[in-house]
Coordinates of C-alpha atoms and ligand atoms in Angstrom, one line a residue:
M2 CA -23.9 5.8 -15.8
S3 CA -24.6 9.3 -17.0
Q4 CA -21.3 11.1 -16.4
A5 CA -18.4 11.4 -18.8
R6 CA -16.8 8.1 -19.7
V7 CA -13.4 9.1 -18.5
I8 CA -13.0 10.2 -14.9
S9 CA -9.8 12.1 -14.2
G10 CA -7.9 12.0 -11.0
V11 CA -4.3 11.8 -9.8
G12 CA -2.5 8.5 -10.5
V13 CA -0.3 6.7 -8.1
G14 CA 2.2 4.4 -9.8
R15 CA 2.4 3.4 -13.4
G16 CA 0.1 0.3 -13.5
A17 CA -3.2 -0.2 -15.2
V18 CA -6.0 -2.7 -14.7
V19 CA -9.6 -3.5 -15.8
G20 CA -12.2 -4.8 -13.5
P21 CA -15.7 -4.5 -11.9
V22 CA -16.3 -1.9 -9.3
A23 CA -16.9 -2.8 -5.6
R24 CA -17.9 0.2 -3.6
A25 CA -16.7 0.7 0.0
H26 CA -19.2 2.6 2.1
P27 CA -18.6 5.3 4.8
V28 CA -19.3 5.0 8.5
P29 CA -22.9 6.2 9.2
V30 CA -23.5 9.4 11.1
V31 CA -25.8 9.1 14.1
S32 CA -27.9 12.0 15.2
A33 CA -27.8 12.7 18.9
A34 CA -31.3 14.2 18.5
A35 CA -32.9 11.1 17.0
P36 CA -36.5 10.8 18.2
A37 CA -37.6 8.0 20.5
P38 CA -39.0 4.8 18.8
S39 CA -42.8 4.8 18.4
D40 CA -42.9 1.1 19.7
P41 CA -39.9 0.6 21.9
E42 CA -40.6 -3.1 22.4
E43 CA -40.6 -3.8 18.6
A44 CA -37.5 -1.6 18.2
A45 CA -35.8 -3.7 20.9
T46 CA -36.6 -6.9 19.1
R47 CA -35.4 -5.6 15.8
L48 CA -32.1 -4.5 17.5
T49 CA -31.5 -8.0 18.9
E50 CA -32.1 -9.4 15.4
V51 CA -29.7 -6.9 13.8
F52 CA -26.9 -7.9 16.3
S53 CA -27.3 -11.6 15.4
Q54 CA -27.4 -10.8 11.7
V55 CA -24.2 -8.7 12.0
A56 CA -22.5 -11.5 14.0
A57 CA -23.5 -14.1 11.5
S58 CA -22.3 -12.1 8.5
L59 CA -19.0 -11.3 10.1
Q60 CA -18.5 -15.0 11.0
A61 CA -19.3 -16.1 7.5
R62 CA -16.8 -13.6 6.1
A63 CA -14.2 -14.8 8.7
D64 CA -14.8 -18.4 7.6
A65 CA -14.1 -17.5 4.0
A66 CA -11.0 -15.4 4.7
S67 CA -7.5 -16.2 5.6
G68 CA -4.5 -14.5 7.4
T69 CA -4.9 -11.2 9.1
L70 CA -8.3 -10.6 7.6
K71 CA -9.6 -13.9 9.1
D72 CA -8.2 -13.0 12.6
V73 CA -9.7 -9.5 12.4
L74 CA -13.1 -10.6 11.2
S75 CA -13.3 -13.5 13.8
A76 CA -12.5 -11.2 16.7
T77 CA -15.1 -8.7 15.4
A78 CA -17.7 -11.4 15.0
L79 CA -17.1 -12.5 18.6
M80 CA -17.6 -9.0 19.8
A81 CA -20.9 -8.7 17.9
S82 CA -22.2 -11.8 19.7
D83 CA -21.1 -10.5 23.1
P84 CA -24.3 -10.3 25.2
A85 CA -23.2 -7.3 27.3
L86 CA -23.2 -4.8 24.4
G87 CA -26.5 -6.0 22.9
S88 CA -28.4 -6.2 26.2
Q89 CA -27.4 -2.8 27.4
A90 CA -28.4 -1.2 24.1
V91 CA -31.7 -3.1 24.1
E92 CA -32.3 -1.8 27.7
R93 CA -31.9 1.8 26.5
V94 CA -34.2 1.3 23.6
R95 CA -36.9 -0.1 25.9
G96 CA -36.3 3.1 27.9
G97 CA -37.1 5.2 24.8
T98 CA -33.8 5.8 23.1
D99 CA -33.5 5.5 19.3
P100 CA -31.8 2.1 18.5
A101 CA -28.9 3.5 16.5
L102 CA -28.2 6.2 19.1
A103 CA -28.5 3.5 21.9
V104 CA -25.8 1.4 20.1
W105 CA -23.7 4.4 19.5
Q106 CA -23.8 5.5 23.2
V107 CA -23.3 2.0 24.7
A108 CA -20.5 1.1 22.4
G109 CA -18.9 4.5 23.1
E110 CA -18.9 3.8 26.8
F111 CA -17.4 0.3 26.4
I112 CA -14.7 1.7 24.1
E113 CA -13.8 4.2 26.7
M114 CA -13.7 1.6 29.4
F115 CA -11.6 -0.9 27.3
T116 CA -9.2 1.9 26.5
A117 CA -8.8 2.8 30.1
V118 CA -8.1 -0.8 31.1
G119 CA -5.4 -1.0 28.5
G120 CA -3.6 -4.1 27.2
Y121 CA -5.6 -6.8 25.5
M122 CA -8.9 -5.1 26.3
A123 CA -7.7 -1.9 24.7
E124 CA -6.8 -3.8 21.5
R125 CA -10.5 -4.8 21.3
A126 CA -11.7 -1.2 21.1
T127 CA -11.2 -1.2 17.3
D128 CA -13.3 -4.4 16.9
L129 CA -16.0 -2.9 19.0
A130 CA -16.1 0.2 16.9
S131 CA -16.4 -2.0 13.8
V132 CA -19.4 -3.8 15.3
R133 CA -21.0 -0.6 16.3
D134 CA -20.7 0.9 12.8
R135 CA -22.1 -2.3 11.2
V136 CA -25.1 -2.5 13.5
V137 CA -25.9 1.2 13.2
A138 CA -25.7 1.0 9.4
A139 CA -28.0 -2.0 9.3
L140 CA -30.5 -0.2 11.6
M141 CA -30.4 2.9 9.4
G142 CA -30.9 0.8 6.2
L143 CA -27.4 1.9 5.0
P144 CA -24.9 -0.4 3.3
E145 CA -22.3 -2.1 5.5
P146 CA -19.5 0.4 6.1
G147 CA -16.0 -0.3 4.9
V148 CA -14.8 -2.5 2.1
P149 CA -17.4 -5.2 1.3
A150 CA -16.6 -8.9 1.1
L151 CA -15.1 -9.3 -2.4
E152 CA -16.5 -12.3 -4.2
R153 CA -14.4 -11.7 -7.3
P154 CA -11.4 -9.6 -8.3
S155 CA -12.6 -6.0 -8.1
V156 CA -11.6 -2.4 -8.3
V157 CA -12.4 -0.9 -4.8
V158 CA -14.0 2.5 -5.1
A159 CA -14.4 4.6 -2.0
E160 CA -14.8 8.2 -0.9
D161 CA -11.7 7.5 1.2
L162 CA -10.3 4.5 3.1
S163 CA -9.1 4.6 6.7
P164 CA -5.8 3.0 7.7
A165 CA -7.9 0.3 9.3
D166 CA -9.8 -0.4 6.1
T167 CA -6.7 -0.7 4.1
A168 CA -5.1 -3.0 6.7
V169 CA -7.8 -5.6 6.1
L170 CA -8.1 -5.4 2.3
D171 CA -8.6 -8.9 0.8
L172 CA -5.5 -8.6 -1.4
D173 CA -6.3 -11.7 -3.4
N174 CA -9.3 -9.9 -4.8
V175 CA -8.3 -6.2 -5.0
L176 CA -7.3 -5.3 -8.5
G177 CA -6.9 -1.5 -8.0
I178 CA -8.2 1.4 -5.9
V179 CA -10.1 4.5 -6.9
I180 CA -10.5 7.2 -4.2
E181 CA -12.7 10.2 -4.6
K182 CA -10.9 12.4 -2.1
G183 CA -7.4 12.2 -0.7
G184 CA -4.1 13.1 -2.5
P185 CA -1.2 11.2 -3.9
T186 CA 0.7 11.3 -0.5
S187 CA -2.3 10.3 1.6
H188 CA -2.3 7.1 3.6
T189 CA -4.4 5.1 1.1
A190 CA -2.2 6.2 -1.9
I191 CA 0.9 5.1 0.0
I192 CA -0.5 1.8 0.9
A193 CA -1.8 1.2 -2.6
G194 CA 1.7 1.9 -3.9
Q195 CA 3.1 -0.4 -1.3
L196 CA 0.9 -3.2 -2.5
G197 CA 1.6 -2.4 -6.2
L198 CA -2.0 -1.8 -6.9
P199 CA -2.9 0.7 -9.6
C200 CA -4.5 3.6 -7.8
V201 CA -6.2 6.9 -8.8
V202 CA -7.0 9.4 -6.1
R203 CA -8.9 12.6 -6.3
A204 CA -11.3 11.1 -8.7
G205 CA -14.4 13.1 -7.5
E206 CA -16.7 11.8 -10.3
A207 CA -16.1 8.3 -9.2
S208 CA -18.9 8.9 -6.6
A209 CA -21.3 8.0 -9.4
L210 CA -19.8 4.5 -9.9
V211 CA -21.9 1.6 -8.6
D212 CA -21.1 -2.0 -7.9
G213 CA -20.6 -4.0 -11.1
D214 CA -19.6 -1.0 -13.4
V215 CA -16.6 -2.1 -15.3
V216 CA -13.7 0.4 -15.2
A217 CA -10.2 0.6 -16.6
V218 CA -7.9 2.2 -14.0
D219 CA -4.8 3.9 -15.5
A220 CA -2.5 5.1 -12.8
A221 CA 0.1 6.5 -15.2
H222 CA -2.4 8.9 -16.7
G223 CA -4.6 9.3 -13.6
T224 CA -7.8 8.2 -15.4
V225 CA -10.7 5.8 -14.8
T226 CA -12.4 4.8 -18.0
V227 CA -16.0 3.6 -17.4
D228 CA -17.1 0.7 -19.6
P229 CA -13.8 0.7 -21.6
D230 CA -13.8 -0.3 -25.2
D231 CA -11.5 -2.9 -26.8
A232 CA -8.8 -0.3 -27.6
V233 CA -8.6 0.8 -23.9
V234 CA -8.6 -2.8 -22.7
A235 CA -5.8 -3.7 -25.2
A236 CA -3.7 -0.7 -24.0
V237 CA -4.1 -1.8 -20.4
V238 CA -3.0 -5.3 -21.3
A239 CA 0.0 -3.9 -23.2
R240 CA 1.0 -1.7 -20.3
R241 CA 0.8 -4.6 -17.9
E242 CA 3.0 -6.8 -20.1
A243 CA 5.6 -4.0 -20.6
L244 CA 5.8 -3.4 -16.9
A245 CA 6.0 -7.1 -16.1
A246 CA 8.9 -7.4 -18.6
L247 CA 10.8 -4.7 -16.7
G248 CA 10.9 -7.1 -13.7
E249 CA 13.5 -9.2 -15.6
D250 CA 16.3 -6.8 -14.8
T251 CA 17.2 -7.5 -11.2
G252 CA 20.5 -5.6 -11.0
D253 CA 21.5 -2.9 -8.7
G254 CA 20.3 0.7 -9.5
A255 CA 22.8 2.5 -11.8
T256 CA 22.8 5.0 -14.6
A257 CA 23.7 3.9 -18.2
D258 CA 27.4 4.9 -17.4
G259 CA 27.4 2.9 -14.2
H260 CA 26.9 5.6 -11.6
G261 CA 25.3 3.6 -8.7
V262 CA 22.0 4.8 -7.0
Q263 CA 20.7 2.4 -4.4
L264 CA 17.1 1.3 -5.1
L265 CA 15.4 0.7 -1.7
A266 CA 11.9 -0.2 -0.6
N267 CA 9.5 1.6 1.7
I268 CA 7.8 -0.8 4.1
G269 CA 5.3 -0.6 7.0
T270 CA 5.3 -4.1 8.6
A271 CA 7.6 -7.1 9.2
A272 CA 5.4 -8.9 6.6
D273 CA 6.2 -6.3 4.0
A274 CA 9.9 -7.0 4.7
E275 CA 9.4 -10.7 4.4
R276 CA 7.9 -10.2 0.9
L277 CA 11.3 -8.7 0.0
T278 CA 13.5 -11.6 0.9
D279 CA 13.8 -12.7 -2.7
A280 CA 13.0 -9.4 -4.3
A281 CA 15.4 -7.4 -6.4
V282 CA 15.8 -4.5 -4.0
Q283 CA 19.0 -3.3 -2.3
G284 CA 17.4 -2.9 1.0
V285 CA 14.8 -0.9 2.9
G286 CA 15.1 2.9 2.8
L287 CA 12.1 3.6 5.1
F288 CA 10.5 1.3 7.6
R289 CA 7.4 3.3 8.8
T290 CA 7.2 1.7 12.2
E291 CA 4.1 3.6 13.2
V292 CA 2.2 1.4 10.7
L293 CA 2.8 -1.6 13.1
F294 CA 0.8 0.1 15.8
L295 CA -2.1 1.9 14.0
D296 CA -4.6 -0.3 15.9
A297 CA -2.8 -0.4 19.2
Q298 CA -4.4 1.3 22.1
T299 CA -1.4 1.1 24.4
A300 CA 2.3 1.7 23.7
P301 CA 3.9 -1.4 22.3
A302 CA 6.3 -3.2 24.6
Q303 CA 10.0 -3.4 23.8
D304 CA 9.9 -7.2 23.2
E305 CA 7.0 -6.9 20.8
Q306 CA 8.8 -4.2 18.9
A307 CA 12.1 -6.0 18.8
A308 CA 10.3 -9.1 17.4
N309 CA 9.0 -7.0 14.5
Y310 CA 12.3 -5.3 13.8
G311 CA 14.1 -8.5 14.1
R312 CA 11.8 -10.2 11.5
A313 CA 12.5 -7.3 9.1
L314 CA 16.3 -7.5 9.6
A315 CA 16.3 -11.2 9.2
A316 CA 14.1 -11.0 6.0
L317 CA 16.6 -8.6 4.4
G318 CA 19.5 -10.8 5.3
G319 CA 22.3 -8.2 5.7
R320 CA 20.9 -5.7 3.2
K321 CA 20.5 -2.1 4.4
V322 CA 17.4 -1.5 6.6
V323 CA 16.6 2.1 7.6
I324 CA 14.2 2.0 10.6
R325 CA 12.4 5.2 11.2
T326 CA 11.3 5.9 14.8
L327 CA 7.6 6.4 15.4
D328 CA 6.1 9.2 13.3
A329 CA 2.9 9.4 15.2
G330 CA 0.4 12.3 14.9
A331 CA -1.3 14.3 12.2
D332 CA -2.0 11.9 9.3
K333 CA -0.8 8.9 11.3
P334 CA -2.7 9.1 14.6
L335 CA -1.8 6.4 17.2
A336 CA -4.3 6.1 20.0
F337 CA -1.7 5.9 22.7
V338 CA 0.1 9.1 21.9
T339 CA -2.1 11.4 19.8
Q340 CA -2.5 14.7 21.4
P341 CA -6.1 15.5 22.0
G342 CA -7.5 18.8 20.8
E343 CA -4.6 20.0 18.7
E344 CA -6.0 22.6 16.2
N345 CA -3.2 22.0 13.7
P346 CA -1.9 18.5 14.3
A347 CA 0.5 18.6 11.3
L348 CA 2.2 21.5 13.1
G349 CA 1.9 20.0 16.5
V350 CA 3.5 17.4 18.7
R351 CA 4.2 14.7 16.0
G352 CA 7.1 12.6 15.0
Y353 CA 10.3 13.3 16.9
R354 CA 8.6 16.0 18.9
L355 CA 6.8 13.3 21.0
V356 CA 10.1 13.2 22.9
R357 CA 8.7 16.3 24.7
T358 CA 5.5 14.6 26.0
A359 CA 6.4 10.9 26.0
P360 CA 10.2 10.5 26.0
E361 CA 9.9 6.8 27.0
L362 CA 8.5 5.9 23.6
L363 CA 11.7 6.9 21.9
T364 CA 13.9 5.2 24.6
T365 CA 11.9 2.0 24.4
Q366 CA 12.0 2.0 20.6
L367 CA 15.7 2.5 20.3
A368 CA 16.3 -0.2 22.9
A369 CA 14.0 -2.5 20.8
I370 CA 15.9 -1.8 17.6
A371 CA 19.2 -2.5 19.5
Q372 CA 17.7 -5.7 20.8
A373 CA 16.8 -6.8 17.2
Q374 CA 20.3 -5.8 16.1
A375 CA 21.8 -8.1 18.8
S376 CA 19.5 -11.0 18.1
T377 CA 19.8 -11.0 14.3
G378 CA 23.4 -9.7 13.8
G379 CA 21.9 -7.2 11.4
R380 CA 23.1 -3.6 11.2
P381 CA 20.0 -1.4 11.2
W382 CA 20.3 2.3 10.3
V383 CA 18.0 4.4 12.4
M384 CA 16.5 7.8 11.7
A385 CA 14.0 10.2 13.2
P386 CA 11.1 11.9 11.5
M387 CA 10.1 15.6 11.7
I388 CA 13.4 17.0 12.8
A389 CA 13.3 20.8 12.8
T390 CA 16.5 21.9 14.5
V391 CA 20.1 20.8 14.5
G392 CA 19.8 20.5 18.3
E393 CA 17.1 17.9 17.8
A394 CA 19.2 16.0 15.3
A395 CA 22.2 16.0 17.7
D396 CA 20.0 14.9 20.7
F397 CA 18.5 12.0 18.6
A398 CA 21.9 11.0 17.4
A399 CA 23.2 10.9 21.0
A400 CA 20.2 8.9 22.2
A401 CA 20.6 6.3 19.3
R402 CA 24.3 5.9 19.8
E403 CA 23.8 5.6 23.5
A404 CA 21.4 2.7 22.8
G405 CA 24.1 1.0 20.8
L406 CA 23.0 1.9 17.2
D407 CA 25.8 3.3 15.2
T408 CA 24.4 4.5 11.8
V409 CA 22.2 7.4 12.7
G410 CA 20.3 9.8 10.5
V411 CA 17.4 12.1 10.3
M412 CA 14.7 12.9 7.9
I413 CA 14.7 16.1 6.0
E414 CA 11.1 17.0 5.8
V415 CA 10.8 20.4 7.4
P416 CA 12.2 23.3 5.3
A417 CA 14.0 24.8 8.3
I418 CA 16.3 21.8 8.5
A419 CA 16.8 21.5 4.8
L420 CA 18.2 25.0 4.9
R421 CA 20.7 23.9 7.6
A422 CA 21.7 20.6 5.9
R423 CA 25.4 21.3 6.4
D424 CA 25.0 21.6 10.2
V425 CA 22.8 18.6 10.4
L426 CA 25.2 16.4 8.4
A427 CA 27.9 17.4 10.8
V428 CA 26.0 15.6 13.6
V429 CA 24.5 12.6 11.8
D430 CA 25.7 9.9 9.4
F431 CA 23.1 10.3 6.7
V432 CA 19.9 12.1 5.9
S433 CA 16.8 10.9 4.0
I434 CA 14.5 13.5 2.4
G435 CA 10.8 13.0 3.0
T436 CA 9.4 14.8 0.1
N437 CA 5.8 14.2 1.1
D438 CA 6.1 16.3 4.2
L439 CA 8.8 18.6 2.7
A440 CA 6.2 19.6 0.1
Q441 CA 3.5 20.0 2.7
Y442 CA 5.6 22.3 4.9
T443 CA 7.4 24.2 2.1
M444 CA 4.1 25.0 0.3
A445 CA 2.0 25.4 3.5
T446 CA -0.4 22.9 2.1
D447 CA -2.1 20.0 3.9
R448 CA -1.0 16.8 2.3
L449 CA -4.4 15.3 2.8
R450 CA -6.2 18.1 1.0
G451 CA -6.6 16.6 -2.5
E452 CA -7.9 19.8 -4.0
L453 CA -4.6 21.5 -3.4
V454 CA -2.6 18.8 -5.1
D455 CA -1.0 21.3 -7.6
L456 CA 0.7 23.1 -4.7
L457 CA 1.9 19.8 -3.2
D458 CA 3.6 19.0 -6.5
M459 CA 7.2 17.9 -5.9
W460 CA 8.1 19.8 -9.1
Q461 CA 7.5 23.1 -7.4
P462 CA 10.7 25.1 -7.8
A463 CA 11.0 25.8 -4.1
I464 CA 10.9 22.1 -3.2
L465 CA 13.4 21.3 -5.9
D466 CA 15.7 23.9 -4.5
L467 CA 15.5 22.5 -1.0
V468 CA 16.2 19.0 -2.2
A469 CA 19.0 20.0 -4.5
G470 CA 20.6 22.1 -1.7
T471 CA 20.6 19.2 0.7
A472 CA 22.0 16.7 -2.0
E473 CA 24.8 19.2 -2.8
V474 CA 25.9 19.4 0.8
G475 CA 25.8 15.6 1.1
A476 CA 28.0 15.2 -1.9
E477 CA 30.4 17.8 -0.6
V478 CA 30.8 16.2 2.8
G479 CA 30.6 12.6 1.4
K480 CA 27.6 11.5 3.4
P481 CA 24.5 9.6 2.0
V482 CA 21.5 11.7 1.0
G483 CA 18.4 9.5 0.2
V484 CA 14.9 10.4 -0.9
C485 CA 12.1 8.3 0.6
G486 CA 9.0 10.3 -0.2
E487 CA 6.6 9.2 -3.0
S488 CA 8.4 11.4 -5.5
A489 CA 11.3 8.9 -5.7
A490 CA 8.9 6.5 -7.4
D491 CA 8.3 8.9 -10.3
P492 CA 10.8 7.8 -13.0
I493 CA 11.4 11.3 -14.3
M494 CA 11.9 12.7 -10.8
A495 CA 14.2 9.8 -10.0
L496 CA 16.5 10.9 -12.8
V497 CA 16.4 14.5 -11.7
L498 CA 17.2 13.5 -8.1
T499 CA 20.1 11.4 -9.3
G500 CA 21.3 14.3 -11.3
M501 CA 21.2 16.4 -8.1
G502 CA 23.4 13.9 -6.3
V503 CA 20.9 11.9 -4.3
T504 CA 22.5 8.6 -3.4
S505 CA 19.5 6.3 -2.8
L506 CA 15.9 6.3 -3.8
S507 CA 13.3 4.5 -1.6
M508 CA 9.8 3.7 -2.8
S509 CA 7.1 1.2 -2.8
P510 CA 8.7 -2.1 -4.1
A511 CA 6.3 -2.2 -7.0
S512 CA 7.7 1.1 -8.3
I513 CA 11.3 -0.1 -8.4
P514 CA 11.4 -1.8 -11.8
A515 CA 10.3 1.3 -13.7
V516 CA 12.8 3.5 -11.9
R517 CA 15.6 1.0 -12.4
F518 CA 14.8 0.9 -16.1
A519 CA 14.7 4.7 -16.4
L520 CA 18.1 5.0 -14.7
R521 CA 19.7 2.3 -16.9
Q522 CA 18.8 4.2 -20.0
H523 CA 20.3 7.6 -19.1
T524 CA 23.8 8.7 -18.3
M525 CA 24.7 10.7 -15.2
E526 CA 25.4 13.7 -17.5
T527 CA 21.8 13.5 -18.8
C528 CA 20.5 13.3 -15.3
Q529 CA 22.5 16.4 -14.4
A530 CA 21.2 18.2 -17.4
M531 CA 17.6 17.2 -16.4
A532 CA 18.2 18.5 -12.9
Q533 CA 19.6 21.7 -14.3
A534 CA 16.7 22.1 -16.7
A535 CA 14.1 21.5 -14.0
R536 CA 15.7 23.9 -11.6
S537 CA 15.8 26.7 -14.2
A538 CA 12.1 26.5 -14.8
P539 CA 9.7 29.0 -13.2
S540 CA 6.8 26.6 -12.4
A541 CA 6.1 23.0 -11.5
A542 CA 4.6 22.2 -14.9
E543 CA 7.5 23.7 -16.8
A544 CA 10.1 22.0 -14.5
R545 CA 8.6 18.6 -15.3
A546 CA 8.3 19.4 -19.0
A547 CA 11.9 20.6 -19.1
A548 CA 13.1 17.4 -17.5
L549 CA 10.9 15.2 -19.7
A550 CA 12.4 16.7 -22.8
H551 CA 15.6 14.9 -22.0
V552 CA 14.0 11.4 -21.5
E553 CA 14.7 8.8 -24.2
P554 CA 11.6 8.3 -26.4
H555 CA 11.3 4.6 -25.8
V556 CA 11.5 5.1 -22.1
R557 CA 8.6 7.6 -22.4
D558 CA 6.7 5.0 -24.4
V559 CA 7.2 2.0 -22.1
L560 CA 6.5 4.0 -19.0
A561 CA 3.6 6.1 -20.4
L562 CA 5.3 9.3 -19.3
D563 CA 3.6 11.8 -21.4
Ligands
PEP607 C1 7.6 11.9 3.8 O1 7.1 12.7 4.5 O2 8.0 12.1 2.6 C2 7.9 10.5 4.3 C3 8.6 9.6 3.6 O3 7.3 10.2 5.4 P1 5.7 9.9 5.6 O4 5.1 9.9 4.3 O5 5.6 8.6 6.3 O6 5.3 11.1 6.4
MG608 MG1 6.9 12.4 6.6

C-alpha cells in the first residue's frame, strides 16, 4: 500500500469494525468491435470449458451457502450448465465471433426472450445476466464480478454495489462495507444501514485496497484506516462495546422530560420485519415495498404482495407499520415499470407518478395491502412517495380509502409539497418527510452523485426550513409528521427534528439505540434550542456546529459526534 494510511469518505451509521478486505469486482465491458479469434475451433473449446468452470464454481458456492444466497446461486449454476446458451455461443465463435462478444450477444437475446415470455421465465433473466457476466470475465482474464465468496469475516470493498449484489451478501461474513463512489443516501448505504453494518461511502482512495489488506472502518468519522495500529484497534473495540451497551435501554423514544417521539424502523422486505419481532422498536415507519421486487421482471400479483405485507404485519404484532406504495424509477428501477429512455429519471415518471402510465399497479397494491389487513387483523398505515401536488395527495387518499385502508398519508420529499403542507394535511391523516429526496430536489443535486455530497447535506438551511415548516403545520393541526429519510438516524439531527416538532423518527433498526440514547439525555427545551440554533445558521456546517454545541459532553463521547 502506498497511499495515505487513513482514507476519508462519508460514514453511514456510528459503528466501527476491523477486518481484512475482500474486493468486489465490476461487470466487464465487452467491445462490440472485438476482433475474430485467430483459431475459432480452439476458442470454441475454451468457451465450453469456461462455461463448465463457471457452473462448477457457482454450484460449489451454492453448496456452501444457505438461505436466499443458496437459492440464488443454485438457480444461477443451473443456468450456467444449460446447453442452449453455451452451444449457441460456441456456434457463433466457430463462425468467427469473439467468444466474449458471442456470449454477450446470445445471452442478450435469451434475456430479451425470457422477459417477453414473462412470469417464471422472466424471473430467470437476472440469473442469466449473472452467468453471462461471470463467463465473460473469465474469458477476458478478469476477476469474477460481484462480491466474491467470503471465506472469512471481511470488509467488502467495491467501486459500487448494485441492488442485486447487496441482496445476496453473505451476511455471516460481511463485517463492513467500503464504497469508492456513491453517497450516503445511495442504495448501498441504505442497505448497509439496514443491516447495521459499518459503512463508509465516497472513499475514492479505497480503489488501491487489495484482498487481505487489514482495515479499520469507522462510520462515525467516515474513515478507513489501513493496517491500523493497536490504538486504532482499541478505539474500535471501545466503540463497539459502548454502542452494544446502548442496546440495554429498550424503552420507547422520549426526551429526558418525557416528551414521546416514536422510534420506528425502515425495512425493505418481510424478512426485515421478522427480524423486528423481538426488537425494541415501536413499529415500522417506512416499508420500502419496491425492494421486494427489484429482481422481478413482471408486476407482482396481488396474492404474492399480500403474503409479504401480511408477514410484515404479523411480525410486528399490532405495532404501527407504514407501508409505502411502490417507489419505482430513478435510483430504484424495477424492470416491469421503468420508463425507457428518460433523460432525467429522477424528474420523470417515478413513485406515485406511475399512476399515469400503469394505474393498475397502485390499485393492485392497495388491494394487496387491504387483503393483508383483513387476513392479519393488523392496521397498516399506507403512504405514497413522490407526491408533488395536493391533488395527487387527495387522489391517493381517495384510492386508499376506497380500498378499505383508513390511515392514509403521503411522503413529503418534493419541495413543492413541503411548501403546501397545510393543504396536504387537510386531505391526509399524516405525512412522512423523506429527507433523502427532499435534499435532492431542494438542492437540485443527484442523490447518487457522491462528489456533490456537501450540497445534499440535510443541514443545508433551505432543507431545514422545509422540514421545520412542515413539522410546525403538523403540530398546529394535530396530525403526525414523521421523518423517514437517513437524516433521522443522525443523533444530533434527531434532536433537532424533535425540537422542530417531528413526532416520529424512522431509520435503519441498527441506528435506533444511539438515537434513543441521545433523546433520553436532552429535554424538549434543549431540542427546541438546538432547532432554533441550527435554523439561525447561514450554512450547513454552521448549523450542525450550532446544534452540536448544545449536546451533552458524555453523549458526544459515547456516540463519537465530533
Ligand atoms: C427519502 O427519500 O428520504 C426516503 C425515505 O425514500 P427513499 O430513500 O426510499 O427514496
Ligand atoms: Mg424518497
